[in-house]
């Protein structure tokens, strides 16, 4: 058989091509500074949310959430019977958070670190009051959250909690209600919601509130840094009102996917 001059295992590129142009970090991330008005939205606005349940066929339930430069995928496996463990009358909820190596400006190691565990703990505390684990004795539910792109740690906690709650509902697991989460901080004398990585550097403390808007109850308040009591209450009030809007987005996405 005659040999051809081209290698069919390789795909030839175009004759003329140009490299992609990326904005440098200085141009893309550091254009805003403290004292400037917020770019693109007001102080009490959150980033536009895209939410799609049921994207991972192999999982019992899944969800993908995107809020501009924050992108998170969540998969639920279970409930499954726990093996080789003592009997427990309540089910167990395991939450694991992983950052993709390319999710942050500085490449992250593939191994889990303390930041991954702290995020997993924050999301676990927000979800546990909503899941009816008393109906699942000697069972385990695994929640795997993969951060594809991160734009602020608090934004990852809020988006990860919302995505995990959506995935649990998509898996058909009985819950007291859908969990919605929002982050806030004091920038100057104003309350700003859903801060980006650059904006959060200009604050002394941030707060992430998770709640069940349908029942009007809070499930978790995660605060870092330094904030006064009055500032904390102001941030909680604004977060709780915004969680009602996020709850509507989650409910609509689940209805469209049903």
PDB file of C-alpha atoms in Angstrom:
ATOM      1  CA  UNK A   1       0.000   0.000   0.000  1.00  0.00           C
ATOM      2  CA  UNK A   2       1.386   3.333  -0.988  1.00  0.00           C
ATOM      3  CA  UNK A   3       2.447   5.702   1.783  1.00  0.00           C
ATOM      4  CA  UNK A   4       1.030   9.193   1.688  1.00  0.00           C
ATOM      5  CA  UNK A   5       3.051  12.242   2.555  1.00  0.00           C
ATOM      6  CA  UNK A   6       0.704  13.397   5.376  1.00  0.00           C
ATOM      7  CA  UNK A   7       0.345  11.966   8.864  1.00  0.00           C
ATOM      8  CA  UNK A   8      -3.352  11.209   9.368  1.00  0.00           C
ATOM      9  CA  UNK A   9      -2.939  11.002  13.115  1.00  0.00           C
ATOM     10  CA  UNK A  10      -2.229  14.695  13.275  1.00  0.00           C
ATOM     11  CA  UNK A  11      -4.586  17.545  12.478  1.00  0.00           C
ATOM     12  CA  UNK A  12      -2.967  20.184  10.341  1.00  0.00           C
ATOM     13  CA  UNK A  13      -3.447  23.712  11.588  1.00  0.00           C
ATOM     14  CA  UNK A  14      -4.606  26.614   9.451  1.00  0.00           C
ATOM     15  CA  UNK A  15      -2.131  28.186   7.081  1.00  0.00           C
ATOM     16  CA  UNK A  16      -2.509  31.563   8.779  1.00  0.00           C
ATOM     17  CA  UNK A  17      -3.185  31.837  12.495  1.00  0.00           C
ATOM     18  CA  UNK A  18      -2.847  34.445  15.190  1.00  0.00           C
ATOM     19  CA  UNK A  19      -2.268  33.807  18.890  1.00  0.00           C
ATOM     20  CA  UNK A  20      -5.153  34.694  21.246  1.00  0.00           C
ATOM     21  CA  UNK A  21      -4.900  37.999  23.071  1.00  0.00           C
ATOM     22  CA  UNK A  22      -5.447  37.900  26.810  1.00  0.00           C
ATOM     23  CA  UNK A  23      -5.715  40.911  29.045  1.00  0.00           C
ATOM     24  CA  UNK A  24      -2.994  41.045  31.639  1.00  0.00           C
ATOM     25  CA  UNK A  25      -3.931  40.783  35.289  1.00  0.00           C
ATOM     26  CA  UNK A  26      -3.263  44.489  35.723  1.00  0.00           C
ATOM     27  CA  UNK A  27      -5.668  45.387  32.919  1.00  0.00           C
ATOM     28  CA  UNK A  28      -8.331  42.831  33.820  1.00  0.00           C
ATOM     29  CA  UNK A  29      -8.360  42.692  37.619  1.00  0.00           C
ATOM     30  CA  UNK A  30      -6.745  45.801  39.044  1.00  0.00           C
ATOM     31  CA  UNK A  31      -8.658  48.558  37.269  1.00  0.00           C
ATOM     32  CA  UNK A  32     -10.859  49.184  40.328  1.00  0.00           C
ATOM     33  CA  UNK A  33      -9.580  50.758  43.542  1.00  0.00           C
ATOM     34  CA  UNK A  34     -11.128  51.814  46.808  1.00  0.00           C
ATOM     35  CA  UNK A  35     -13.082  55.046  46.466  1.00  0.00           C
ATOM     36  CA  UNK A  36     -14.157  54.403  42.860  1.00  0.00           C
ATOM     37  CA  UNK A  37     -17.809  53.589  42.080  1.00  0.00           C
ATOM     38  CA  UNK A  38     -18.590  49.944  41.577  1.00  0.00           C
ATOM     39  CA  UNK A  39     -18.107  48.749  38.019  1.00  0.00           C
ATOM     40  CA  UNK A  40     -21.060  47.254  36.188  1.00  0.00           C
ATOM     41  CA  UNK A  41     -23.555  47.074  39.078  1.00  0.00           C
ATOM     42  CA  UNK A  42     -24.751  48.850  42.173  1.00  0.00           C
ATOM     43  CA  UNK A  43     -23.694  48.068  45.724  1.00  0.00           C
ATOM     44  CA  UNK A  44     -26.688  45.808  46.436  1.00  0.00           C
ATOM     45  CA  UNK A  45     -26.620  43.911  43.131  1.00  0.00           C
ATOM     46  CA  UNK A  46     -25.227  40.392  42.758  1.00  0.00           C
ATOM     47  CA  UNK A  47     -23.574  39.065  39.632  1.00  0.00           C
ATOM     48  CA  UNK A  48     -25.888  37.514  36.997  1.00  0.00           C
ATOM     49  CA  UNK A  49     -26.410  33.827  37.824  1.00  0.00           C
ATOM     50  CA  UNK A  50     -26.595  30.978  35.342  1.00  0.00           C
ATOM     51  CA  UNK A  51     -27.779  27.749  36.968  1.00  0.00           C
ATOM     52  CA  UNK A  52     -28.293  24.407  35.242  1.00  0.00           C
ATOM     53  CA  UNK A  53     -29.225  21.226  37.172  1.00  0.00           C
ATOM     54  CA  UNK A  54     -28.678  17.696  35.911  1.00  0.00           C
ATOM     55  CA  UNK A  55     -25.572  18.130  33.753  1.00  0.00           C
ATOM     56  CA  UNK A  56     -23.681  15.053  35.057  1.00  0.00           C
ATOM     57  CA  UNK A  57     -25.458  11.885  33.963  1.00  0.00           C
ATOM     58  CA  UNK A  58     -23.390   9.523  36.119  1.00  0.00           C
ATOM     59  CA  UNK A  59     -24.333  11.305  39.357  1.00  0.00           C
ATOM     60  CA  UNK A  60     -27.618  10.952  41.235  1.00  0.00           C
ATOM     61  CA  UNK A  61     -27.948  14.721  41.104  1.00  0.00           C
ATOM     62  CA  UNK A  62     -25.828  17.577  39.820  1.00  0.00           C
ATOM     63  CA  UNK A  63     -25.777  21.297  39.164  1.00  0.00           C
ATOM     64  CA  UNK A  64     -23.558  23.857  37.459  1.00  0.00           C
ATOM     65  CA  UNK A  65     -23.536  27.493  38.541  1.00  0.00           C
ATOM     66  CA  UNK A  66     -21.821  30.434  36.911  1.00  0.00           C
ATOM     67  CA  UNK A  67     -21.667  34.009  38.165  1.00  0.00           C
ATOM     68  CA  UNK A  68     -19.355  35.877  35.811  1.00  0.00           C
ATOM     69  CA  UNK A  69     -15.845  34.675  36.761  1.00  0.00           C
ATOM     70  CA  UNK A  70     -17.043  32.218  39.430  1.00  0.00           C
ATOM     71  CA  UNK A  71     -17.804  28.787  37.942  1.00  0.00           C
ATOM     72  CA  UNK A  72     -18.619  25.717  40.061  1.00  0.00           C
ATOM     73  CA  UNK A  73     -19.852  22.204  39.283  1.00  0.00           C
ATOM     74  CA  UNK A  74     -21.442  19.998  41.953  1.00  0.00           C
ATOM     75  CA  UNK A  75     -22.273  16.271  41.885  1.00  0.00           C
ATOM     76  CA  UNK A  76     -24.296  14.239  44.397  1.00  0.00           C
ATOM     77  CA  UNK A  77     -23.794  10.495  44.938  1.00  0.00           C
ATOM     78  CA  UNK A  78     -26.197   8.672  47.211  1.00  0.00           C
ATOM     79  CA  UNK A  79     -27.882   8.102  49.476  1.00  0.00           C
ATOM     80  CA  UNK A  80     -26.027   4.817  49.712  1.00  0.00           C
ATOM     81  CA  UNK A  81     -25.722   2.334  52.539  1.00  0.00           C
ATOM     82  CA  UNK A  82     -22.757   2.867  54.829  1.00  0.00           C
ATOM     83  CA  UNK A  83     -20.575  -0.215  55.101  1.00  0.00           C
ATOM     84  CA  UNK A  84     -18.301  -1.346  57.925  1.00  0.00           C
ATOM     85  CA  UNK A  85     -19.514   1.414  60.269  1.00  0.00           C
ATOM     86  CA  UNK A  86     -21.643   1.252  63.431  1.00  0.00           C
ATOM     87  CA  UNK A  87     -25.363   1.795  63.045  1.00  0.00           C
ATOM     88  CA  UNK A  88     -26.465   5.418  63.197  1.00  0.00           C
ATOM     89  CA  UNK A  89     -30.080   6.550  63.168  1.00  0.00           C
ATOM     90  CA  UNK A  90     -29.266   9.604  61.056  1.00  0.00           C
ATOM     91  CA  UNK A  91     -27.661   9.760  57.645  1.00  0.00           C
ATOM     92  CA  UNK A  92     -24.275  11.349  57.095  1.00  0.00           C
ATOM     93  CA  UNK A  93     -23.482  14.187  54.717  1.00  0.00           C
ATOM     94  CA  UNK A  94     -19.963  14.354  53.314  1.00  0.00           C
ATOM     95  CA  UNK A  95     -18.853  17.525  51.525  1.00  0.00           C
ATOM     96  CA  UNK A  96     -15.620  17.710  49.532  1.00  0.00           C
ATOM     97  CA  UNK A  97     -14.354  20.821  47.748  1.00  0.00           C
ATOM     98  CA  UNK A  98     -11.617  20.796  45.125  1.00  0.00           C
ATOM     99  CA  UNK A  99     -10.090  23.641  43.159  1.00  0.00           C
ATOM    100  CA  UNK A 100      -9.039  22.980  39.596  1.00  0.00           C
ATOM    101  CA  UNK A 101      -5.329  23.736  39.088  1.00  0.00           C
ATOM    102  CA  UNK A 102      -6.249  26.536  36.662  1.00  0.00           C
ATOM    103  CA  UNK A 103      -9.070  28.007  38.776  1.00  0.00           C
ATOM    104  CA  UNK A 104      -6.955  30.756  40.382  1.00  0.00           C
ATOM    105  CA  UNK A 105      -4.420  33.266  38.992  1.00  0.00           C
ATOM    106  CA  UNK A 106      -1.676  31.239  40.701  1.00  0.00           C
ATOM    107  CA  UNK A 107      -1.714  27.557  39.808  1.00  0.00           C
ATOM    108  CA  UNK A 108      -2.968  25.415  42.682  1.00  0.00           C
ATOM    109  CA  UNK A 109      -1.569  22.052  43.690  1.00  0.00           C
ATOM    110  CA  UNK A 110      -3.878  19.096  42.967  1.00  0.00           C
ATOM    111  CA  UNK A 111      -3.746  18.000  46.629  1.00  0.00           C
ATOM    112  CA  UNK A 112      -6.318  19.285  49.110  1.00  0.00           C
ATOM    113  CA  UNK A 113      -5.151  21.982  51.505  1.00  0.00           C
ATOM    114  CA  UNK A 114      -6.537  23.847  54.513  1.00  0.00           C
ATOM    115  CA  UNK A 115      -8.505  26.273  52.342  1.00  0.00           C
ATOM    116  CA  UNK A 116     -10.359  23.426  50.640  1.00  0.00           C
ATOM    117  CA  UNK A 117     -11.315  21.969  54.014  1.00  0.00           C
ATOM    118  CA  UNK A 118     -12.496  25.318  55.400  1.00  0.00           C
ATOM    119  CA  UNK A 119     -14.735  25.855  52.360  1.00  0.00           C
ATOM    120  CA  UNK A 120     -16.100  22.327  52.675  1.00  0.00           C
ATOM    121  CA  UNK A 121     -16.870  22.947  56.362  1.00  0.00           C
ATOM    122  CA  UNK A 122     -18.676  26.215  55.597  1.00  0.00           C
ATOM    123  CA  UNK A 123     -20.823  24.589  52.904  1.00  0.00           C
ATOM    124  CA  UNK A 124     -21.493  21.564  55.132  1.00  0.00           C
ATOM    125  CA  UNK A 125     -22.757  23.779  57.959  1.00  0.00           C
ATOM    126  CA  UNK A 126     -25.057  25.596  55.528  1.00  0.00           C
ATOM    127  CA  UNK A 127     -26.556  22.397  54.070  1.00  0.00           C
ATOM    128  CA  UNK A 128     -26.987  20.126  57.110  1.00  0.00           C
ATOM    129  CA  UNK A 129     -30.031  21.920  58.642  1.00  0.00           C
ATOM    130  CA  UNK A 130     -31.871  21.652  55.300  1.00  0.00           C
ATOM    131  CA  UNK A 131     -31.355  17.934  54.567  1.00  0.00           C
ATOM    132  CA  UNK A 132     -33.674  15.512  56.364  1.00  0.00           C
ATOM    133  CA  UNK A 133     -31.000  13.049  57.422  1.00  0.00           C
ATOM    134  CA  UNK A 134     -33.335  11.454  60.001  1.00  0.00           C
ATOM    135  CA  UNK A 135     -35.135   9.753  57.103  1.00  0.00           C
ATOM    136  CA  UNK A 136     -31.930   8.074  55.915  1.00  0.00           C
ATOM    137  CA  UNK A 137     -30.574   5.884  58.761  1.00  0.00           C
ATOM    138  CA  UNK A 138     -27.225   4.224  58.112  1.00  0.00           C
ATOM    139  CA  UNK A 139     -26.875   6.081  54.819  1.00  0.00           C
ATOM    140  CA  UNK A 140     -24.289   8.413  53.354  1.00  0.00           C
ATOM    141  CA  UNK A 141     -24.672  11.280  50.890  1.00  0.00           C
ATOM    142  CA  UNK A 142     -21.512  12.474  49.146  1.00  0.00           C
ATOM    143  CA  UNK A 143     -21.346  16.034  47.834  1.00  0.00           C
ATOM    144  CA  UNK A 144     -18.440  16.758  45.477  1.00  0.00           C
ATOM    145  CA  UNK A 145     -17.865  20.411  44.553  1.00  0.00           C
ATOM    146  CA  UNK A 146     -15.347  21.304  41.875  1.00  0.00           C
ATOM    147  CA  UNK A 147     -14.343  24.963  41.551  1.00  0.00           C
ATOM    148  CA  UNK A 148     -13.550  25.541  37.894  1.00  0.00           C
ATOM    149  CA  UNK A 149     -12.859  29.255  38.242  1.00  0.00           C
ATOM    150  CA  UNK A 150     -12.688  31.284  41.441  1.00  0.00           C
ATOM    151  CA  UNK A 151     -13.252  35.010  41.849  1.00  0.00           C
ATOM    152  CA  UNK A 152     -13.251  35.412  45.604  1.00  0.00           C
ATOM    153  CA  UNK A 153     -13.367  32.789  48.342  1.00  0.00           C
ATOM    154  CA  UNK A 154     -16.616  34.096  49.809  1.00  0.00           C
ATOM    155  CA  UNK A 155     -18.213  33.997  46.375  1.00  0.00           C
ATOM    156  CA  UNK A 156     -17.129  30.349  46.085  1.00  0.00           C
ATOM    157  CA  UNK A 157     -18.803  29.504  49.411  1.00  0.00           C
ATOM    158  CA  UNK A 158     -22.041  31.230  48.409  1.00  0.00           C
ATOM    159  CA  UNK A 159     -22.144  29.785  44.888  1.00  0.00           C
ATOM    160  CA  UNK A 160     -21.057  26.337  46.086  1.00  0.00           C
ATOM    161  CA  UNK A 161     -23.820  26.246  48.706  1.00  0.00           C
ATOM    162  CA  UNK A 162     -26.468  27.259  46.176  1.00  0.00           C
ATOM    163  CA  UNK A 163     -25.201  24.706  43.630  1.00  0.00           C
ATOM    164  CA  UNK A 164     -25.081  21.924  46.237  1.00  0.00           C
ATOM    165  CA  UNK A 165     -28.631  22.649  47.370  1.00  0.00           C
ATOM    166  CA  UNK A 166     -29.807  22.555  43.752  1.00  0.00           C
ATOM    167  CA  UNK A 167     -27.982  19.268  43.147  1.00  0.00           C
ATOM    168  CA  UNK A 168     -29.517  17.714  46.279  1.00  0.00           C
ATOM    169  CA  UNK A 169     -32.976  18.660  45.061  1.00  0.00           C
ATOM    170  CA  UNK A 170     -32.116  17.298  41.608  1.00  0.00           C
ATOM    171  CA  UNK A 171     -31.127  13.988  43.257  1.00  0.00           C
ATOM    172  CA  UNK A 172     -34.584  13.723  44.837  1.00  0.00           C
ATOM    173  CA  UNK A 173     -33.287  13.907  48.408  1.00  0.00           C
ATOM    174  CA  UNK A 174     -35.898  15.144  50.871  1.00  0.00           C
ATOM    175  CA  UNK A 175     -35.118  18.589  52.242  1.00  0.00           C
ATOM    176  CA  UNK A 176     -36.792  21.148  54.468  1.00  0.00           C
ATOM    177  CA  UNK A 177     -36.242  23.730  51.740  1.00  0.00           C
ATOM    178  CA  UNK A 178     -33.801  25.062  49.165  1.00  0.00           C
ATOM    179  CA  UNK A 179     -30.716  26.753  50.592  1.00  0.00           C
ATOM    180  CA  UNK A 180     -29.717  30.093  49.072  1.00  0.00           C
ATOM    181  CA  UNK A 181     -26.498  31.876  49.988  1.00  0.00           C
ATOM    182  CA  UNK A 182     -25.047  35.352  49.490  1.00  0.00           C
ATOM    183  CA  UNK A 183     -21.888  37.163  50.601  1.00  0.00           C
ATOM    184  CA  UNK A 184     -21.488  40.774  51.742  1.00  0.00           C
ATOM    185  CA  UNK A 185     -18.948  43.185  53.193  1.00  0.00           C
ATOM    186  CA  UNK A 186     -18.603  46.795  54.251  1.00  0.00           C
ATOM    187  CA  UNK A 187     -16.790  48.919  51.661  1.00  0.00           C
ATOM    188  CA  UNK A 188     -16.410  52.319  53.212  1.00  0.00           C
ATOM    189  CA  UNK A 189     -19.808  53.068  54.752  1.00  0.00           C
ATOM    190  CA  UNK A 190     -21.810  50.979  52.281  1.00  0.00           C
ATOM    191  CA  UNK A 191     -22.848  47.347  52.231  1.00  0.00           C
ATOM    192  CA  UNK A 192     -21.638  45.630  49.055  1.00  0.00           C
ATOM    193  CA  UNK A 193     -23.011  42.253  48.041  1.00  0.00           C
ATOM    194  CA  UNK A 194     -21.240  39.467  46.160  1.00  0.00           C
ATOM    195  CA  UNK A 195     -17.756  40.920  46.192  1.00  0.00           C
ATOM    196  CA  UNK A 196     -15.130  39.916  43.648  1.00  0.00           C
ATOM    197  CA  UNK A 197     -11.566  39.005  44.550  1.00  0.00           C
ATOM    198  CA  UNK A 198     -10.296  42.531  43.889  1.00  0.00           C
ATOM    199  CA  UNK A 199     -13.122  44.202  45.827  1.00  0.00           C
ATOM    200  CA  UNK A 200     -12.664  41.920  48.841  1.00  0.00           C
ATOM    201  CA  UNK A 201      -9.053  43.106  49.234  1.00  0.00           C
ATOM    202  CA  UNK A 202     -10.330  46.559  50.213  1.00  0.00           C
ATOM    203  CA  UNK A 203     -12.435  45.301  53.134  1.00  0.00           C
ATOM    204  CA  UNK A 204     -11.511  44.357  56.679  1.00  0.00           C
ATOM    205  CA  UNK A 205     -14.144  41.631  56.997  1.00  0.00           C
ATOM    206  CA  UNK A 206     -16.652  39.658  54.953  1.00  0.00           C
ATOM    207  CA  UNK A 207     -19.793  37.691  55.752  1.00  0.00           C
ATOM    208  CA  UNK A 208     -21.563  34.801  54.011  1.00  0.00           C
ATOM    209  CA  UNK A 209     -25.178  34.104  54.960  1.00  0.00           C
ATOM    210  CA  UNK A 210     -27.076  30.941  54.021  1.00  0.00           C
ATOM    211  CA  UNK A 211     -30.787  30.587  54.662  1.00  0.00           C
ATOM    212  CA  UNK A 212     -34.034  28.830  53.770  1.00  0.00           C
ATOM    213  CA  UNK A 213     -36.071  31.655  52.214  1.00  0.00           C
ATOM    214  CA  UNK A 214     -39.205  29.519  52.013  1.00  0.00           C
ATOM    215  CA  UNK A 215     -39.171  29.082  55.798  1.00  0.00           C
ATOM    216  CA  UNK A 216     -37.586  32.419  56.692  1.00  0.00           C
ATOM    217  CA  UNK A 217     -34.791  30.792  58.729  1.00  0.00           C
ATOM    218  CA  UNK A 218     -30.998  30.994  58.596  1.00  0.00           C
ATOM    219  CA  UNK A 219     -28.838  27.903  58.383  1.00  0.00           C
ATOM    220  CA  UNK A 220     -25.362  29.403  58.614  1.00  0.00           C
ATOM    221  CA  UNK A 221     -23.471  32.673  59.031  1.00  0.00           C
ATOM    222  CA  UNK A 222     -19.794  32.512  58.084  1.00  0.00           C
ATOM    223  CA  UNK A 223     -17.792  35.623  58.988  1.00  0.00           C
ATOM    224  CA  UNK A 224     -14.108  36.344  58.445  1.00  0.00           C
ATOM    225  CA  UNK A 225     -12.060  39.384  59.342  1.00  0.00           C
ATOM    226  CA  UNK A 226     -13.125  42.291  61.535  1.00  0.00           C
ATOM    227  CA  UNK A 227     -16.654  43.741  61.534  1.00  0.00           C
ATOM    228  CA  UNK A 228     -18.664  45.558  64.159  1.00  0.00           C
ATOM    229  CA  UNK A 229     -21.970  44.191  65.398  1.00  0.00           C
ATOM    230  CA  UNK A 230     -23.971  46.859  63.549  1.00  0.00           C
ATOM    231  CA  UNK A 231     -22.098  46.185  60.308  1.00  0.00           C
ATOM    232  CA  UNK A 232     -22.731  42.452  60.649  1.00  0.00           C
ATOM    233  CA  UNK A 233     -26.476  42.994  61.102  1.00  0.00           C
ATOM    234  CA  UNK A 234     -26.594  45.346  58.110  1.00  0.00           C
ATOM    235  CA  UNK A 235     -24.841  42.765  55.921  1.00  0.00           C
ATOM    236  CA  UNK A 236     -27.134  39.984  57.166  1.00  0.00           C
ATOM    237  CA  UNK A 237     -30.278  41.992  56.404  1.00  0.00           C
ATOM    238  CA  UNK A 238     -29.162  42.747  52.858  1.00  0.00           C
ATOM    239  CA  UNK A 239     -28.017  39.161  52.256  1.00  0.00           C
ATOM    240  CA  UNK A 240     -31.301  37.739  53.489  1.00  0.00           C
ATOM    241  CA  UNK A 241     -33.332  39.936  51.153  1.00  0.00           C
ATOM    242  CA  UNK A 242     -31.116  39.001  48.200  1.00  0.00           C
ATOM    243  CA  UNK A 243     -31.329  35.284  49.025  1.00  0.00           C
ATOM    244  CA  UNK A 244     -35.048  35.473  48.245  1.00  0.00           C
ATOM    245  CA  UNK A 245     -34.194  36.407  44.642  1.00  0.00           C
ATOM    246  CA  UNK A 246     -31.604  33.631  44.425  1.00  0.00           C
ATOM    247  CA  UNK A 247     -34.183  31.162  45.755  1.00  0.00           C
ATOM    248  CA  UNK A 248     -36.486  32.129  42.874  1.00  0.00           C
ATOM    249  CA  UNK A 249     -33.703  31.423  40.358  1.00  0.00           C
ATOM    250  CA  UNK A 250     -33.041  27.992  41.905  1.00  0.00           C
ATOM    251  CA  UNK A 251     -36.726  27.042  41.936  1.00  0.00           C
ATOM    252  CA  UNK A 252     -37.188  28.138  38.317  1.00  0.00           C
ATOM    253  CA  UNK A 253     -34.122  26.157  37.174  1.00  0.00           C
ATOM    254  CA  UNK A 254     -35.413  23.011  38.895  1.00  0.00           C
ATOM    255  CA  UNK A 255     -38.867  23.409  37.358  1.00  0.00           C
ATOM    256  CA  UNK A 256     -37.429  23.811  33.869  1.00  0.00           C
ATOM    257  CA  UNK A 257     -35.229  20.749  34.349  1.00  0.00           C
ATOM    258  CA  UNK A 258     -38.047  18.553  35.712  1.00  0.00           C
TER     259      UNK A 258
END
